[in-house]
Short mmCIF file of C-alpha atoms in Angstrom, two decimals:
data_model
loop_
_atom_site.label_atom_id
_atom_site.label_comp_id
_atom_site.label_asym_id
_atom_site.label_seq_id
_atom_site.Cartn_x
_atom_site.Cartn_y
_atom_site.Cartn_z
CA MET A 1 53.80 46.85 -44.92
CA THR A 2 56.93 44.78 -45.08
CA GLY A 3 60.32 46.07 -43.84
CA GLN A 4 61.37 46.45 -47.47
CA GLN A 5 58.48 48.37 -48.36
CA HIS A 6 58.77 50.62 -45.32
CA ILE A 7 62.45 51.39 -46.36
CA VAL A 8 61.40 52.17 -49.90
CA SER A 9 58.53 54.37 -48.52
CA ALA A 10 60.82 56.19 -46.19
CA PHE A 11 63.26 56.88 -49.04
CA THR A 12 60.62 58.21 -51.30
CA GLU A 13 59.42 60.58 -48.78
CA GLU A 14 62.99 61.83 -48.06
CA LEU A 15 63.44 62.24 -51.87
CA GLU A 16 60.26 64.32 -52.05
CA GLN A 17 61.32 66.48 -49.20
CA LEU A 18 64.81 67.10 -50.81
CA SER A 19 62.89 68.15 -53.95
CA ALA A 20 60.68 70.48 -51.99
CA ASP A 21 63.76 72.05 -50.29
CA ILE A 22 65.39 72.61 -53.63
CA LEU A 23 62.37 74.25 -55.04
CA ARG A 24 62.04 76.42 -51.95
CA MET A 25 65.81 77.57 -52.15
CA GLY A 26 65.31 78.20 -55.86
CA GLY A 27 62.39 80.28 -55.15
CA LEU A 28 64.45 82.32 -52.80
CA ALA A 29 66.99 82.82 -55.34
CA GLU A 30 64.48 83.82 -58.03
CA ALA A 31 63.09 86.57 -55.63
CA MET A 32 66.60 87.80 -54.82
CA ILE A 33 67.29 88.21 -58.61
CA ARG A 34 64.08 90.04 -59.05
CA ASP A 35 64.46 92.21 -56.09
CA ALA A 36 68.18 92.95 -56.78
CA ALA A 37 67.42 94.23 -60.16
CA ARG A 38 64.57 96.15 -58.90
CA ALA A 39 66.73 97.90 -56.32
CA VAL A 40 69.12 98.88 -59.16
CA VAL A 41 66.41 100.30 -61.35
CA ALA A 42 64.34 102.05 -58.45
CA ARG A 43 67.63 103.07 -56.61
CA ASP A 44 65.90 101.52 -53.53
CA THR A 45 68.80 100.88 -51.12
CA HIS A 46 66.30 99.50 -48.49
CA LEU A 47 65.27 96.78 -51.00
CA ALA A 48 68.98 96.06 -51.64
CA GLU A 49 69.75 95.63 -47.92
CA THR A 50 66.97 93.05 -47.76
CA VAL A 51 68.40 91.12 -50.60
CA ILE A 52 71.65 91.07 -48.95
CA GLU A 53 70.16 90.02 -45.61
CA ARG A 54 68.40 87.06 -47.52
CA ASP A 55 71.70 85.45 -48.39
CA LEU A 56 72.02 84.08 -44.81
CA GLU A 57 68.79 82.03 -45.20
CA MET A 58 70.21 80.92 -48.55
CA ASP A 59 73.47 79.79 -46.98
CA ARG A 60 71.49 78.11 -44.33
CA LEU A 61 69.36 76.12 -46.81
CA GLU A 62 72.36 75.11 -48.72
CA THR A 63 73.90 73.53 -45.62
CA GLU A 64 70.61 71.84 -44.64
CA ILE A 65 69.88 70.48 -47.94
CA GLU A 66 73.54 69.21 -48.45
CA ARG A 67 73.54 67.53 -45.13
CA LYS A 68 70.26 65.62 -45.82
CA ALA A 69 71.62 64.46 -49.36
CA VAL A 70 74.82 63.37 -47.98
CA ARG A 71 72.89 61.37 -45.09
CA MET A 72 70.78 59.79 -47.89
CA LEU A 73 73.95 58.59 -49.81
CA ALA A 74 75.48 57.16 -46.77
CA LEU A 75 72.45 55.41 -45.17
CA ARG A 76 70.25 54.49 -48.17
CA GLN A 77 72.97 53.72 -50.81
CA PRO A 78 70.57 54.43 -53.67
CA MET A 79 70.89 52.95 -57.02
CA ALA A 80 69.98 54.04 -60.62
CA SER A 81 67.58 56.93 -60.92
CA ASP A 82 67.33 57.53 -57.14
CA LEU A 83 71.12 57.89 -57.11
CA ARG A 84 70.77 60.52 -60.04
CA ASN A 85 68.28 62.37 -57.99
CA VAL A 86 70.39 62.60 -54.81
CA ILE A 87 73.56 63.47 -56.74
CA GLY A 88 71.48 65.88 -58.86
CA VAL A 89 70.30 67.70 -55.79
CA ILE A 90 74.06 68.20 -54.58
CA LYS A 91 74.84 69.69 -57.73
CA LEU A 92 71.80 71.99 -58.00
CA VAL A 93 72.02 73.19 -54.41
CA GLY A 94 75.63 74.47 -55.37
CA GLY A 95 74.27 76.22 -58.42
CA ILE A 96 71.27 77.84 -56.66
CA GLU A 97 73.67 79.12 -53.89
CA ARG A 98 75.84 80.68 -56.44
CA ILE A 99 73.05 82.46 -57.98
CA GLY A 100 72.06 83.84 -54.64
CA ASP A 101 75.69 85.14 -54.04
CA LEU A 102 75.51 86.87 -57.41
CA ALA A 103 72.23 88.48 -56.61
CA LYS A 104 73.77 89.75 -53.44
CA ASN A 105 76.52 91.29 -55.32
CA ILE A 106 74.15 93.06 -57.52
CA ALA A 107 72.24 94.40 -54.45
CA ARG A 108 75.50 95.81 -52.97
CA ARG A 109 76.33 97.42 -56.38
CA SER A 110 73.02 98.87 -56.62
CA ILE A 111 73.70 100.94 -53.33
CA ALA A 112 76.89 102.26 -55.08
CA VAL A 113 75.00 103.34 -58.24
CA ALA A 114 71.97 104.79 -56.54
CA GLY A 115 73.10 108.54 -57.40
CA GLU A 116 73.69 107.57 -61.19
CA ASP A 117 71.18 108.31 -63.93
CA ASN A 118 71.65 106.36 -67.00
CA ARG A 119 68.17 105.39 -68.32
CA THR A 120 69.57 103.03 -71.20
CA ALA A 121 71.46 101.13 -68.59
CA LEU A 122 68.58 100.90 -66.12
CA ARG A 123 66.18 99.72 -68.86
CA GLY A 124 68.84 97.14 -70.07
CA ILE A 125 69.38 95.75 -66.51
CA GLU A 126 65.77 95.68 -65.83
CA ARG A 127 65.05 93.49 -69.10
CA MET A 128 68.04 91.30 -68.29
CA GLY A 129 67.20 90.81 -64.55
CA GLN A 130 63.76 89.86 -65.73
CA ALA A 131 64.99 87.38 -68.42
CA VAL A 132 67.42 85.49 -66.08
CA SER A 133 64.78 85.39 -63.34
CA ARG A 134 62.48 83.82 -65.81
CA MET A 135 65.12 81.34 -66.84
CA LEU A 136 65.44 80.13 -63.38
CA GLN A 137 61.75 79.87 -62.94
CA ILE A 138 61.59 77.75 -65.98
CA ALA A 139 64.47 75.46 -64.81
CA LEU A 140 62.74 74.88 -61.51
CA ASP A 141 59.69 74.06 -63.11
CA ALA A 142 61.37 71.55 -65.38
CA TYR A 143 63.03 70.00 -62.11
CA ALA A 144 59.59 69.79 -60.37
CA ARG A 145 58.31 67.93 -63.36
CA ARG A 146 61.40 66.08 -64.33
CA ASP A 147 61.04 67.50 -67.86
CA PRO A 148 64.02 67.16 -69.95
CA VAL A 149 62.44 68.97 -72.97
CA THR A 150 61.73 72.24 -70.96
CA ALA A 151 65.23 72.01 -69.39
CA LEU A 152 66.70 72.07 -72.99
CA SER A 153 64.62 75.12 -73.70
CA VAL A 154 66.24 76.77 -70.74
CA ILE A 155 69.87 76.00 -72.11
CA GLU A 156 68.87 77.58 -75.49
CA GLN A 157 67.89 80.79 -73.85
CA ASP A 158 71.54 81.32 -72.74
CA ASP A 159 72.56 82.45 -76.12
CA ASP A 160 70.05 85.45 -75.98
CA ILE A 161 71.22 86.53 -72.41
CA ASP A 162 74.86 86.55 -73.81
CA SER A 163 73.68 88.67 -76.81
CA HIS A 164 71.93 90.92 -74.27
CA TYR A 165 74.94 91.17 -72.17
CA ASN A 166 77.23 92.12 -75.14
CA SER A 167 75.03 94.71 -76.41
CA LEU A 168 74.55 96.23 -72.89
CA LEU A 169 78.27 96.01 -72.20
CA ARG A 170 78.91 98.28 -75.06
CA SER A 171 76.51 100.70 -74.06
CA MET A 172 78.14 100.70 -70.50
CA LEU A 173 81.51 101.46 -72.01
CA VAL A 174 80.35 104.34 -74.07
CA PHE A 175 78.60 105.69 -70.72
CA MET A 176 81.84 105.24 -68.93
CA ALA A 177 84.02 107.01 -71.74
CA GLU A 178 81.56 110.23 -71.55
CA SER A 179 82.71 110.74 -67.91
CA PRO A 180 86.13 109.56 -67.31
CA ASP A 181 86.32 111.39 -64.13
CA GLN A 182 83.52 109.04 -63.02
CA LEU A 183 85.16 105.92 -64.05
CA HIS A 184 85.13 104.08 -60.80
CA ALA A 185 81.64 104.97 -59.86
CA ARG A 186 80.24 103.94 -63.16
CA SER A 187 82.30 100.74 -63.52
CA ASN A 188 79.63 99.34 -61.00
CA PHE A 189 77.24 99.09 -63.89
CA ILE A 190 79.54 96.71 -65.59
CA PHE A 191 79.86 94.48 -62.48
CA ILE A 192 76.02 94.35 -62.17
CA VAL A 193 75.65 93.38 -65.91
CA LYS A 194 78.32 90.82 -65.63
CA ASN A 195 76.70 89.25 -62.56
CA LEU A 196 73.45 89.00 -64.52
CA GLU A 197 75.14 87.32 -67.29
CA ARG A 198 76.83 84.71 -64.88
CA ILE A 199 73.36 84.23 -63.35
CA GLY A 200 72.26 83.08 -66.83
CA ASP A 201 75.13 80.74 -67.09
CA HIS A 202 74.24 79.17 -63.74
CA CYS A 203 70.75 78.82 -64.97
CA ALA A 204 71.77 76.84 -67.92
CA ASN A 205 74.10 74.68 -65.73
CA ILE A 206 70.97 74.05 -63.51
CA ALA A 207 68.97 72.92 -66.48
CA LYS A 208 71.65 70.67 -67.67
CA VAL A 209 71.65 68.89 -64.35
CA VAL A 210 67.85 68.64 -64.53
CA HIS A 211 68.08 67.04 -67.86
CA PHE A 212 70.59 64.55 -66.46
CA ILE A 213 68.31 63.72 -63.60
CA ALA A 214 65.42 63.16 -65.93
CA THR A 215 67.16 61.26 -68.42
CA GLY A 216 70.42 59.75 -67.23
CA GLN A 217 72.29 61.33 -70.21
CA SER A 218 74.19 64.59 -70.59
CA VAL A 219 72.82 67.18 -72.81
CA ARG A 220 75.86 66.38 -75.28
CA GLU A 221 74.88 62.67 -75.41
CA THR A 222 71.11 63.58 -76.17
CA GLU A 223 72.21 65.96 -78.84
CA SER A 224 74.46 63.55 -80.37
CA GLN A 225 71.72 60.84 -80.46
CA ASN A 226 69.30 63.36 -81.97
CA ARG A 227 71.66 64.28 -84.79
CA LEU A 228 72.27 60.50 -85.52
CA ALA A 229 68.61 59.87 -85.72
CA SER A 230 68.07 62.55 -88.08
CA GLU A 231 70.70 61.49 -90.51
#
């Protein structure tokens, strides 16, 4: 193996390790979403505490992955698609970390609403939690396969999440109006639902980054080209 071949091989291995790290971090975020929503529905304060504790591992992974990516940029000076992959990792790690923060916030709020009984809210939160967890799972799968079509399907799902959020928010406001003396306590439900909606937004943003990594184009550029081709 020549020196140049060795450099290329080492760089490829480092990229593969970065991808594996991103998928590991994403899997942790996915589990945090699922367990945070379950903690709300089951009123499981112990589960909520474990979600909060897992955020420390999320922060550790973020720091480690960013350090590796910056080192690769500085030492390898990658070009073209390799550069997209490394820059994409830096963008992805930030989005996944924010999802972890939101899941942690949901877990904290779940402790505050453990004594509340609103079956409509709990069912809605359960469905919404499953939906955004699934969005992240599909986005990570698209990243693993560098699949821009699957990435676009994740972005399209965000409209459904927004619709679900608006419907659930109206239900929450009615719930709060019924007991104005418990306004502060019940407002935690609104924060939980809002955090789930924001997780959906971050999943869509992650999918946009995946699309860029795979194609070298923004989603807007691809959509514009598709419209021109169909005219």
